[in-house]
Tab-separated table of C-alpha atoms and ligand atoms in Angstrom:
chain	number	residue	atom	x	y	z
V	153	MET	CA	217.484	-12.521	133.005
V	154	ARG	CA	218.574	-9.039	131.867
V	155	MET	CA	221.698	-7.166	132.933
V	156	TYR	CA	219.641	-3.950	132.983
V	157	ASP	CA	217.387	-5.357	135.750
V	158	ILE	CA	220.378	-6.540	137.773
V	159	ILE	CA	221.936	-3.062	137.593
V	160	MET	CA	218.634	-1.448	138.659
V	161	LYS	CA	218.177	-3.909	141.526
V	162	LYS	CA	221.591	-3.192	142.974
V	163	ARG	CA	221.314	0.540	142.245
V	164	ASN	CA	218.132	0.530	144.355
V	165	GLY	CA	219.923	-1.197	147.227
V	166	PHE	CA	218.637	-4.785	147.026
V	167	PRO	CA	220.801	-7.902	147.484
V	168	LEU	CA	221.502	-9.915	144.326
V	169	THR	CA	220.797	-13.632	144.136
V	170	LYS	CA	223.442	-16.248	143.383
V	171	GLU	CA	221.920	-16.717	139.894
V	172	GLU	CA	222.094	-12.983	139.159
V	173	ILE	CA	225.707	-12.788	140.297
V	174	TYR	CA	226.715	-15.795	138.163
V	175	TYR	CA	224.766	-14.313	135.200
V	176	PHE	CA	226.827	-11.101	135.451
V	177	VAL	CA	230.184	-12.799	136.006
V	178	ASP	CA	229.704	-15.407	133.254
V	179	GLY	CA	228.262	-12.896	130.770
V	180	PHE	CA	230.988	-10.332	131.348
V	181	THR	CA	233.695	-12.987	131.094
V	182	ASN	CA	232.413	-14.392	127.808
V	183	GLY	CA	231.839	-10.944	126.309
V	184	THR	CA	228.037	-10.909	126.080
V	185	ILE	CA	227.817	-8.193	128.745
V	186	PRO	CA	229.614	-5.025	127.613
V	187	ASP	CA	232.051	-2.924	129.643
V	188	TYR	CA	229.522	-0.102	130.112
V	189	GLN	CA	226.957	-2.331	131.818
V	190	ALA	CA	229.607	-4.030	133.935
V	191	SER	CA	230.935	-0.585	134.954
V	192	ALA	CA	227.435	0.527	135.933
V	193	LEU	CA	226.938	-2.550	138.116
V	194	LEU	CA	230.355	-2.135	139.745
V	195	MET	CA	229.497	1.480	140.581
V	196	ALA	CA	226.128	0.380	141.998
V	197	ILE	CA	227.931	-2.225	144.157
V	198	TYR	CA	230.394	0.446	145.210
V	199	PHE	CA	227.631	2.705	146.565
V	200	GLN	CA	225.105	0.109	147.759
V	201	HIS	CA	227.564	-2.548	149.018
V	202	MET	CA	227.074	-6.318	149.125
V	203	ASN	CA	226.310	-8.486	152.131
V	204	TYR	CA	228.528	-11.467	153.105
V	205	GLU	CA	226.464	-13.972	151.104
V	206	GLU	CA	226.618	-11.837	147.942
V	207	THR	CA	230.366	-11.375	148.426
V	208	LEU	CA	230.827	-15.129	148.827
V	209	ASN	CA	228.756	-15.813	145.701
V	210	LEU	CA	230.730	-13.209	143.749
V	211	THR	CA	233.979	-14.831	144.913
V	212	MET	CA	232.819	-18.308	143.889
V	213	ALA	CA	231.468	-17.110	140.535
V	214	MET	CA	234.805	-15.451	139.786
V	215	ALA	CA	236.832	-18.456	140.972
V	216	ASP	CA	234.610	-20.702	138.797
V	217	SER	CA	234.895	-18.423	135.746
V	218	GLY	CA	237.940	-20.407	134.639
V	219	GLU	CA	240.051	-23.380	135.590
V	220	HIS	CA	241.310	-24.108	139.091
V	221	LEU	CA	245.039	-24.766	139.234
V	222	ASP	CA	245.691	-28.377	140.047
V	223	LEU	CA	248.536	-28.398	142.553
V	224	SER	CA	248.148	-32.075	143.407
V	225	GLY	CA	251.451	-32.712	141.619
V	226	ILE	CA	253.225	-30.746	144.368
V	227	SER	CA	253.879	-32.686	147.530
V	228	GLY	CA	253.394	-31.064	150.935
V	229	ILE	CA	251.650	-27.898	152.028
V	230	LYS	CA	251.506	-25.024	149.556
V	231	ALA	CA	251.400	-21.483	150.940
V	232	ASP	CA	250.327	-18.231	149.283
V	233	LYS	CA	250.323	-14.596	150.345
V	234	HIS	CA	248.442	-11.580	149.021
V	235	SER	CA	248.329	-7.891	149.821
V	236	THR	CA	245.239	-5.714	149.468
V	237	GLY	CA	247.437	-3.127	147.790
V	238	GLY	CA	249.799	-0.468	148.978
V	239	VAL	CA	252.430	2.024	147.913
V	240	GLY	CA	255.993	0.721	147.859
V	241	ASP	CA	254.729	-2.731	148.821
V	242	LYS	CA	257.369	-5.121	147.562
V	243	THR	CA	256.951	-7.745	150.310
V	244	THR	CA	256.321	-10.679	147.947
V	245	LEU	CA	259.723	-10.172	146.329
V	246	VAL	CA	261.421	-10.577	149.709
V	247	LEU	CA	259.072	-12.873	151.543
V	248	ALA	CA	258.539	-15.540	148.879
V	249	PRO	CA	262.250	-16.461	148.541
V	250	MET	CA	262.706	-16.333	152.338
V	251	VAL	CA	259.875	-18.764	152.902
V	252	ALA	CA	260.898	-20.972	149.975
V	253	ALA	CA	264.465	-21.050	151.338
V	254	VAL	CA	263.185	-22.827	154.466
V	255	GLY	CA	261.254	-25.378	152.443
V	256	VAL	CA	257.720	-23.962	152.459
V	257	LYS	CA	256.363	-24.374	148.939
V	258	THR	CA	255.247	-20.995	147.656
V	259	ALA	CA	252.794	-21.179	144.760
V	260	LYS	CA	251.670	-17.631	144.141
V	261	MET	CA	249.338	-15.988	141.695
V	262	SER	CA	249.844	-12.218	141.591
V	263	GLY	CA	248.266	-9.170	139.997
V	264	ARG	CA	249.317	-6.000	138.227
V	265	GLY	CA	249.196	-2.485	139.642
V	266	LEU	CA	245.758	-1.211	140.544
V	267	GLY	CA	244.917	2.490	140.895
V	268	HIS	CA	247.681	4.222	142.828
V	269	THR	CA	249.103	0.900	144.095
V	270	GLY	CA	251.765	-1.282	142.502
V	271	GLY	CA	251.531	-4.973	141.587
V	272	THR	CA	254.031	-7.805	141.903
V	273	ILE	CA	253.702	-8.857	138.255
V	274	ASP	CA	254.656	-5.360	137.030
V	275	LYS	CA	257.623	-5.293	139.406
V	276	LEU	CA	258.896	-8.701	138.294
V	277	GLU	CA	258.627	-7.680	134.644
V	278	SER	CA	261.428	-5.203	135.376
V	279	PHE	CA	263.698	-8.191	134.668
V	280	PRO	CA	264.133	-8.589	130.900
V	281	GLY	CA	262.924	-12.014	129.776
V	282	PHE	CA	261.093	-12.790	133.022
V	283	SER	CA	257.831	-14.598	132.250
V	284	THR	CA	254.730	-14.029	134.365
V	285	THR	CA	252.568	-16.198	132.124
V	286	LEU	CA	253.448	-19.723	133.236
V	287	SER	CA	251.454	-22.696	132.046
V	288	GLN	CA	250.011	-24.875	134.791
V	289	GLU	CA	252.668	-27.537	134.056
V	290	GLN	CA	255.502	-25.022	134.297
V	291	PHE	CA	254.071	-23.511	137.483
V	292	VAL	CA	253.859	-26.904	139.173
V	293	LYS	CA	257.314	-27.894	137.894
V	294	ASN	CA	258.930	-24.699	139.231
V	295	VAL	CA	257.336	-25.098	142.659
V	296	ASN	CA	258.553	-28.699	142.748
V	297	ASP	CA	262.045	-27.816	141.500
V	298	ILE	CA	262.883	-24.710	143.524
V	299	GLY	CA	259.971	-24.342	145.955
V	300	LEU	CA	258.708	-21.098	144.414
V	301	ALA	CA	256.778	-19.805	141.409
V	302	VAL	CA	254.831	-16.605	140.761
V	303	THR	CA	252.413	-16.352	137.891
V	304	GLY	CA	249.934	-13.776	136.644
V	305	GLN	CA	246.366	-14.687	135.816
V	306	THR	CA	247.356	-16.630	132.781
V	307	GLY	CA	245.285	-18.658	130.387
V	308	ASN	CA	242.003	-19.417	131.914
V	309	ILE	CA	242.531	-18.827	135.645
V	310	THR	CA	239.950	-16.379	137.072
V	311	PRO	CA	239.393	-14.645	133.722
V	312	ALA	CA	236.489	-12.812	135.384
V	313	ASP	CA	238.786	-11.149	137.898
V	314	LYS	CA	241.257	-10.238	135.163
V	315	LYS	CA	238.515	-8.340	133.278
V	316	ILE	CA	236.763	-6.888	136.322
V	317	TYR	CA	240.077	-5.814	137.922
V	318	ALA	CA	241.105	-3.936	134.764
V	319	LEU	CA	237.710	-2.223	134.611
V	320	ARG	CA	237.705	-1.260	138.310
V	321	ASP	CA	241.156	0.210	137.897
V	322	VAL	CA	239.831	2.845	135.475
V	323	THR	CA	236.281	3.408	136.759
V	324	GLY	CA	236.879	4.475	140.374
V	325	THR	CA	235.492	1.232	141.796
V	326	VAL	CA	238.505	-0.269	143.519
V	327	ASP	CA	238.102	0.583	147.194
V	328	ASN	CA	235.062	-1.508	148.068
V	329	ILE	CA	235.259	-4.363	150.581
V	330	SER	CA	233.216	-6.868	148.545
V	331	LEU	CA	235.011	-6.117	145.292
V	332	ILE	CA	238.453	-6.384	146.899
V	333	ALA	CA	237.569	-9.515	148.894
V	334	SER	CA	236.074	-11.329	145.884
V	335	SER	CA	238.968	-10.302	143.645
V	336	ILE	CA	241.601	-11.566	146.059
V	337	MET	CA	239.870	-14.687	147.286
V	338	SER	CA	238.726	-15.852	143.830
V	339	LYS	CA	242.390	-15.889	142.776
V	340	LYS	CA	243.491	-17.554	145.994
V	341	LEU	CA	240.842	-20.270	145.758
V	342	ALA	CA	241.527	-20.922	142.065
V	343	ALA	CA	245.277	-20.999	142.703
V	344	GLY	CA	244.864	-23.934	145.058
V	345	ALA	CA	247.246	-23.210	147.984
V	346	ASP	CA	246.487	-24.764	151.401
V	347	VAL	CA	247.687	-21.823	153.495
V	348	ILE	CA	246.740	-18.235	152.644
V	349	VAL	CA	248.254	-15.228	154.414
V	350	LEU	CA	246.715	-11.853	153.646
V	351	ASP	CA	248.275	-8.472	154.249
V	352	VAL	CA	245.425	-5.994	154.706
V	353	LYS	CA	246.727	-2.456	154.426
V	354	THR	CA	245.162	0.460	156.251
V	355	GLY	CA	245.891	4.174	156.052
V	356	ASN	CA	246.043	7.022	153.583
V	357	GLY	CA	247.913	4.941	150.989
V	358	ALA	CA	245.593	1.935	151.225
V	359	PHE	CA	242.182	1.263	149.738
V	360	MET	CA	240.901	0.874	153.301
V	361	LYS	CA	241.605	4.268	154.856
V	362	ASN	CA	240.545	3.427	158.397
V	363	ILE	CA	241.122	0.528	160.759
V	364	GLU	CA	237.391	-0.327	161.004
V	365	ASP	CA	237.082	-0.943	157.241
V	366	ALA	CA	240.419	-2.784	157.174
V	367	THR	CA	239.258	-5.052	160.007
V	368	GLU	CA	235.980	-5.768	158.227
V	369	LEU	CA	237.855	-6.577	155.013
V	370	ALA	CA	240.317	-8.794	156.919
V	371	LYS	CA	237.464	-10.714	158.585
V	372	THR	CA	235.632	-11.124	155.267
V	373	LEU	CA	238.781	-12.486	153.599
V	374	VAL	CA	239.517	-14.880	156.463
V	375	ASP	CA	235.890	-16.093	156.622
V	376	ILE	CA	235.824	-16.819	152.891
V	377	GLY	CA	239.185	-18.637	153.059
V	378	ASN	CA	238.389	-20.712	156.133
V	379	GLY	CA	234.917	-21.453	154.742
V	380	ALA	CA	236.607	-22.893	151.654
V	381	GLY	CA	238.805	-25.160	153.806
V	382	LYS	CA	242.024	-23.131	153.587
V	383	LYS	CA	244.076	-22.108	156.628
V	384	THR	CA	243.670	-18.338	156.273
V	385	TYR	CA	245.253	-15.518	158.285
V	386	ALA	CA	245.198	-11.752	157.851
V	387	VAL	CA	247.703	-9.240	159.155
V	388	ILE	CA	246.468	-5.641	159.291
V	389	SER	CA	249.424	-3.396	158.527
V	390	GLU	CA	250.236	0.286	158.388
V	391	MET	CA	249.987	2.201	155.091
V	392	ASN	CA	250.132	5.826	156.267
V	393	GLU	CA	253.512	6.063	154.567
V	394	PRO	CA	255.079	4.044	151.759
V	395	LEU	CA	256.529	0.691	152.801
V	396	GLY	CA	260.297	1.135	152.674
V	397	TYR	CA	261.615	4.082	150.690
V	398	ALA	CA	261.266	3.059	147.032
V	399	ILE	CA	258.102	3.511	144.938
V	400	GLY	CA	258.198	2.474	141.266
V	401	ASN	CA	258.713	-0.951	139.754
V	402	SER	CA	262.473	-1.359	139.230
V	403	LEU	CA	263.326	0.883	142.183
V	404	GLU	CA	261.256	-1.437	144.374
V	405	VAL	CA	262.990	-4.478	142.926
V	406	ILE	CA	266.336	-2.951	143.938
V	407	GLU	CA	265.083	-2.243	147.462
V	408	ALA	CA	263.775	-5.806	147.736
V	409	ILE	CA	267.179	-7.144	146.675
V	410	ASP	CA	268.879	-4.890	149.263
V	411	THR	CA	266.535	-6.374	151.870
V	412	LEU	CA	267.404	-9.907	150.799
V	413	LYS	CA	271.053	-8.946	151.271
V	414	GLY	CA	270.319	-7.708	154.794
V	415	ASN	CA	270.444	-3.985	153.990
V	416	GLY	CA	266.754	-3.210	153.575
V	417	PRO	CA	264.445	-0.810	155.370
V	418	ARG	CA	263.330	-1.934	158.827
V	419	ASP	CA	259.569	-1.747	158.182
V	420	LEU	CA	259.795	-3.864	155.035
V	421	TYR	CA	262.008	-6.440	156.732
V	422	ASN	CA	259.785	-6.647	159.828
V	423	LEU	CA	256.612	-7.043	157.784
V	424	CYS	CA	258.201	-9.867	155.774
V	425	ILE	CA	259.163	-11.647	158.999
V	426	GLU	CA	255.645	-11.201	160.389
V	427	LEU	CA	253.821	-12.466	157.281
V	428	GLY	CA	256.407	-15.143	156.533
V	429	SER	CA	256.293	-16.577	160.048
V	430	LEU	CA	252.536	-17.139	159.666
V	431	MET	CA	253.168	-18.983	156.389
V	432	VAL	CA	255.889	-21.141	157.943
V	433	ALA	CA	254.069	-21.906	161.213
V	434	ALA	CA	250.792	-22.683	159.413
V	435	SER	CA	252.610	-25.086	157.100
V	436	ASP	CA	254.307	-27.022	159.901
V	437	GLN	CA	252.476	-27.486	163.170
V	438	ASN	CA	255.721	-28.348	164.969
V	439	ILE	CA	257.063	-24.841	164.447
V	440	SER	CA	255.871	-21.992	166.667
V	441	LEU	CA	255.497	-18.449	165.373
V	442	GLU	CA	258.559	-17.353	167.349
V	443	GLN	CA	260.668	-20.225	165.969
V	444	ALA	CA	259.441	-19.403	162.459
V	445	LYS	CA	260.647	-15.808	162.869
V	446	GLN	CA	264.120	-16.957	163.925
V	447	ILE	CA	264.332	-19.437	161.030
V	448	LEU	CA	263.363	-16.728	158.538
V	449	LYS	CA	265.855	-14.205	159.921
V	450	LYS	CA	268.576	-16.762	159.314
V	451	THR	CA	267.719	-16.935	155.569
V	452	ILE	CA	268.789	-13.305	155.267
V	453	GLU	CA	271.888	-13.722	157.430
V	454	ASP	CA	273.186	-16.795	155.594
V	455	GLY	CA	272.307	-15.532	152.083
V	456	SER	CA	269.952	-18.436	151.305
V	457	ALA	CA	266.974	-16.132	150.588
V	458	TYR	CA	269.097	-14.068	148.178
V	459	ARG	CA	270.290	-17.200	146.385
V	460	LYS	CA	266.703	-18.452	146.186
V	461	PHE	CA	265.632	-15.165	144.596
V	462	LYS	CA	268.288	-15.552	141.879
V	463	GLU	CA	267.175	-19.134	141.255
V	464	PHE	CA	263.595	-17.911	141.000
V	465	ILE	CA	264.430	-15.164	138.481
V	466	GLU	CA	266.316	-17.683	136.353
V	467	SER	CA	263.570	-20.320	136.592
V	468	GLN	CA	261.084	-17.913	134.988
V	469	GLY	CA	263.336	-16.788	132.145
V	470	GLY	CA	265.248	-13.863	133.684
V	471	ASN	CA	268.998	-13.530	133.913
V	472	PRO	CA	270.319	-14.104	137.461
V	473	SER	CA	273.180	-11.675	136.837
V	474	ASP	CA	270.524	-8.917	136.560
V	475	VAL	CA	269.933	-9.533	140.272
V	476	ASP	CA	273.592	-8.917	141.101
V	477	ASN	CA	273.628	-5.872	138.803
V	478	CYS	CA	270.129	-4.661	139.635
V	479	HIS	CA	271.070	-0.964	139.548
V	480	ASP	CA	271.438	-1.327	135.764
V	481	LEU	CA	267.686	-2.007	135.531
V	482	ILE	CA	267.062	1.736	135.924
V	483	LYS	CA	267.178	3.576	132.618
V	484	VAL	CA	266.046	7.179	133.044
V	485	ASN	CA	266.832	10.540	131.442
V	486	GLN	CA	266.689	12.627	134.584
V	487	VAL	CA	266.989	12.313	138.332
V	488	LEU	CA	265.647	15.252	140.355
V	489	ASP	CA	265.977	15.995	144.042
V	490	ILE	CA	263.087	17.553	145.982
V	491	LYS	CA	264.385	19.677	148.839
V	492	SER	CA	262.587	20.665	151.989
V	493	PHE	CA	261.638	24.338	152.412
V	494	GLN	CA	261.321	23.966	156.159
V	495	SER	CA	262.763	22.227	159.206
V	496	GLY	CA	260.838	20.009	161.599
V	497	TYR	CA	259.614	16.455	161.995
V	498	ILE	CA	257.697	14.569	159.318
V	499	ALA	CA	254.186	14.353	160.771
V	500	GLY	CA	252.580	12.497	157.873
V	501	ILE	CA	252.991	11.496	154.246
V	502	GLN	CA	250.024	11.595	151.874
V	503	THR	CA	250.899	8.183	150.521
V	504	GLU	CA	248.196	7.842	147.865
V	505	ASN	CA	249.485	11.078	146.282
V	506	ILE	CA	252.945	9.577	145.991
V	507	GLY	CA	251.462	6.487	144.324
V	508	ASN	CA	249.493	8.727	141.956
V	509	ALA	CA	252.588	10.784	141.167
V	510	VAL	CA	254.471	7.625	140.165
V	511	MET	CA	251.514	6.587	138.017
V	512	MET	CA	251.616	10.029	136.288
V	513	LEU	CA	255.324	9.618	135.620
V	514	GLY	CA	254.441	6.434	133.716
V	515	GLY	CA	255.042	3.868	136.455
V	516	GLY	CA	251.352	2.823	136.553
V	517	ARG	CA	248.360	2.704	134.226
V	518	GLN	CA	245.992	5.658	133.798
V	519	LYS	CA	243.707	3.641	131.545
V	520	LYS	CA	243.087	0.002	130.715
V	521	GLY	CA	245.902	-1.565	128.689
V	522	ASP	CA	248.410	1.320	129.087
V	523	SER	CA	252.025	0.227	128.928
V	524	ILE	CA	254.227	1.220	131.855
V	525	ASP	CA	257.759	2.488	132.342
V	526	HIS	CA	259.469	0.217	134.877
V	527	SER	CA	262.360	2.592	135.566
V	528	VAL	CA	260.514	5.682	136.792
V	529	GLY	CA	259.590	6.335	140.394
V	530	VAL	CA	260.456	8.012	143.652
V	531	ILE	CA	262.798	7.298	146.539
V	532	ILE	CA	261.552	9.095	149.615
V	533	LYS	CA	264.351	10.196	151.905
V	534	LYS	CA	262.330	10.810	155.071
V	535	LYS	CA	259.703	8.701	156.808
V	536	VAL	CA	257.124	9.683	159.428
V	537	GLY	CA	258.813	10.722	162.691
V	538	GLU	CA	262.161	11.599	161.074
V	539	GLN	CA	263.717	15.006	161.579
V	540	VAL	CA	264.388	17.152	158.539
V	541	LYS	CA	266.370	20.357	158.101
V	542	GLU	CA	265.570	23.087	155.579
V	543	GLY	CA	267.381	22.320	152.306
V	544	GLU	CA	267.669	18.582	153.021
V	545	SER	CA	266.368	16.142	150.430
V	546	LEU	CA	262.809	14.840	150.905
V	547	ALA	CA	262.709	12.664	147.801
V	548	THR	CA	264.558	11.760	144.600
V	549	VAL	CA	262.474	11.411	141.452
V	550	TYR	CA	263.438	9.188	138.477
V	551	ILE	CA	261.972	10.520	135.234
V	552	ASN	CA	261.689	9.717	131.539
V	553	ASN	CA	258.493	11.281	130.196
V	554	THR	CA	258.060	14.915	131.267
V	555	ASP	CA	254.376	15.315	130.184
V	556	ASN	CA	252.966	15.422	133.712
V	557	LEU	CA	256.167	16.267	135.481
V	558	ASP	CA	255.138	19.525	137.199
V	559	THR	CA	251.939	18.033	138.567
V	560	ALA	CA	253.754	14.917	139.742
V	561	LEU	CA	256.494	16.933	141.470
V	562	ASP	CA	253.898	19.162	143.182
V	563	LEU	CA	252.039	16.082	144.373
V	564	ILE	CA	255.191	14.586	145.870
V	565	LYS	CA	256.286	17.865	147.507
V	566	SER	CA	252.887	18.520	149.041
V	567	SER	CA	252.654	14.942	150.351
V	568	PHE	CA	255.060	15.688	153.197
V	569	GLU	CA	253.452	17.190	156.317
V	570	PHE	CA	255.567	18.838	159.016
V	571	SER	CA	255.414	19.339	162.737
V	572	GLU	CA	257.609	21.299	165.112
V	573	ASP	CA	257.032	18.665	167.780
V	574	ILE	CA	258.575	15.214	167.979
V	575	ILE	CA	256.384	12.666	166.152
V	576	LYS	CA	256.226	8.988	167.098
V	577	GLU	CA	257.099	6.377	164.459
V	578	PRO	CA	253.910	4.651	163.275
V	579	GLU	CA	253.124	1.170	164.538
V	580	LEU	CA	253.574	-1.318	161.674
V	581	ILE	CA	251.299	-4.191	162.710
V	582	LYS	CA	247.769	-3.189	163.729
V	583	GLY	CA	246.343	-6.651	164.280
V	584	ILE	CA	246.217	-10.291	163.230
V	585	ILE	CA	242.999	-12.117	162.354
V	586	SER	CA	243.057	-15.893	162.284
C	829	LIG	N1	244.425	-6.952	145.114
C	829	LIG	C1	243.616	-7.698	144.323
C	829	LIG	O1	244.013	-8.758	143.846
C	829	LIG	N2	242.399	-7.248	144.083
C	829	LIG	C2	241.920	-6.089	144.589
C	829	LIG	O2	240.794	-5.758	144.326
C	829	LIG	C3	242.759	-5.318	145.403
C	829	LIG	C4	244.016	-5.769	145.658
């Protein structure tokens, strides 16, 4: 078999066989297929698409590219959650301790930022000393001890996704249903949880810009999960504005902590309750969705989710006092305010541009292997539907490196769209697929 022929076959629009898909995944993982050929195939997949069977084979090949986590040492049902990627999406940081606080074991494998979107691993690394490279033994031990662990793709778990993900990030091949579905589900299958809840984002800040594509992605994810014997659910949620107000790693950590203390933005809180209730109800058939929501709300009111978050940070090498003093995580040279030149209602926010602006400020990677600045980012001050007066603040920008500053500021400013008429708040939950 030759990689050249596989690229040509897909470029010309033909479906790839299971053997061809495994040949690519195995060869790229072990280094015999170079980046340039893998990039060419990814671009061919991007334009020619894959059918369900190819997507399933790609998922399995990626899941089989390394070890599968053995969670048999953890008693009870293990739940996992994954987002398809958004701007300001810090749900895992809030949701995982909430769910763990009510006894649902949360064993989660997370990723880094991708394109204009952030990643949980990057956010958690805002805490000095926090380790996102847990061994299998440590991962299992932490889930057993405190009910919660989050690890990156360490050691030999889905090494294919780790390499393909990094390549897609810098070759314009992220927003493809088969590539997203196989990336997410290979990790979920290798990570071994029994219950998988997926947050499929749709809108101008998501990889899936319209509801039709988001629904197709959600169905593909759920089909792959259920087909593999996992209880899988997908929530389709709004991403036509950032989730919450904070965008940027440490700023998002602070907003997540505020939410755990009961002072977070409404959309973030509501989404966590929605996703979390599916995790709780799927893990215990005696609990209805409505009961699960009430139980989760209580973890915020009684402080148990906040305490669980501190335990979690400590269990992976961070200092729990950094949670109490989270504002000290931000170390920037400059904070700038962007003021509105007009009055009206916010009609829309070009969310991807805000994500890109944060990436340009150093909060995300422009090329494979770039280091990131956890402190930089943006706090938007107005969301869609809110009224704004001329001269009022639209956003605050946290800056260290000024190389791309003008472009980033222009991007943020021009992201806000105005209307003279009253604009309705967007609907957060667009659908649930089970
Ligand atoms: N999250 C992933 O893990 N992979 C993708 O491709 C997109 C979002």
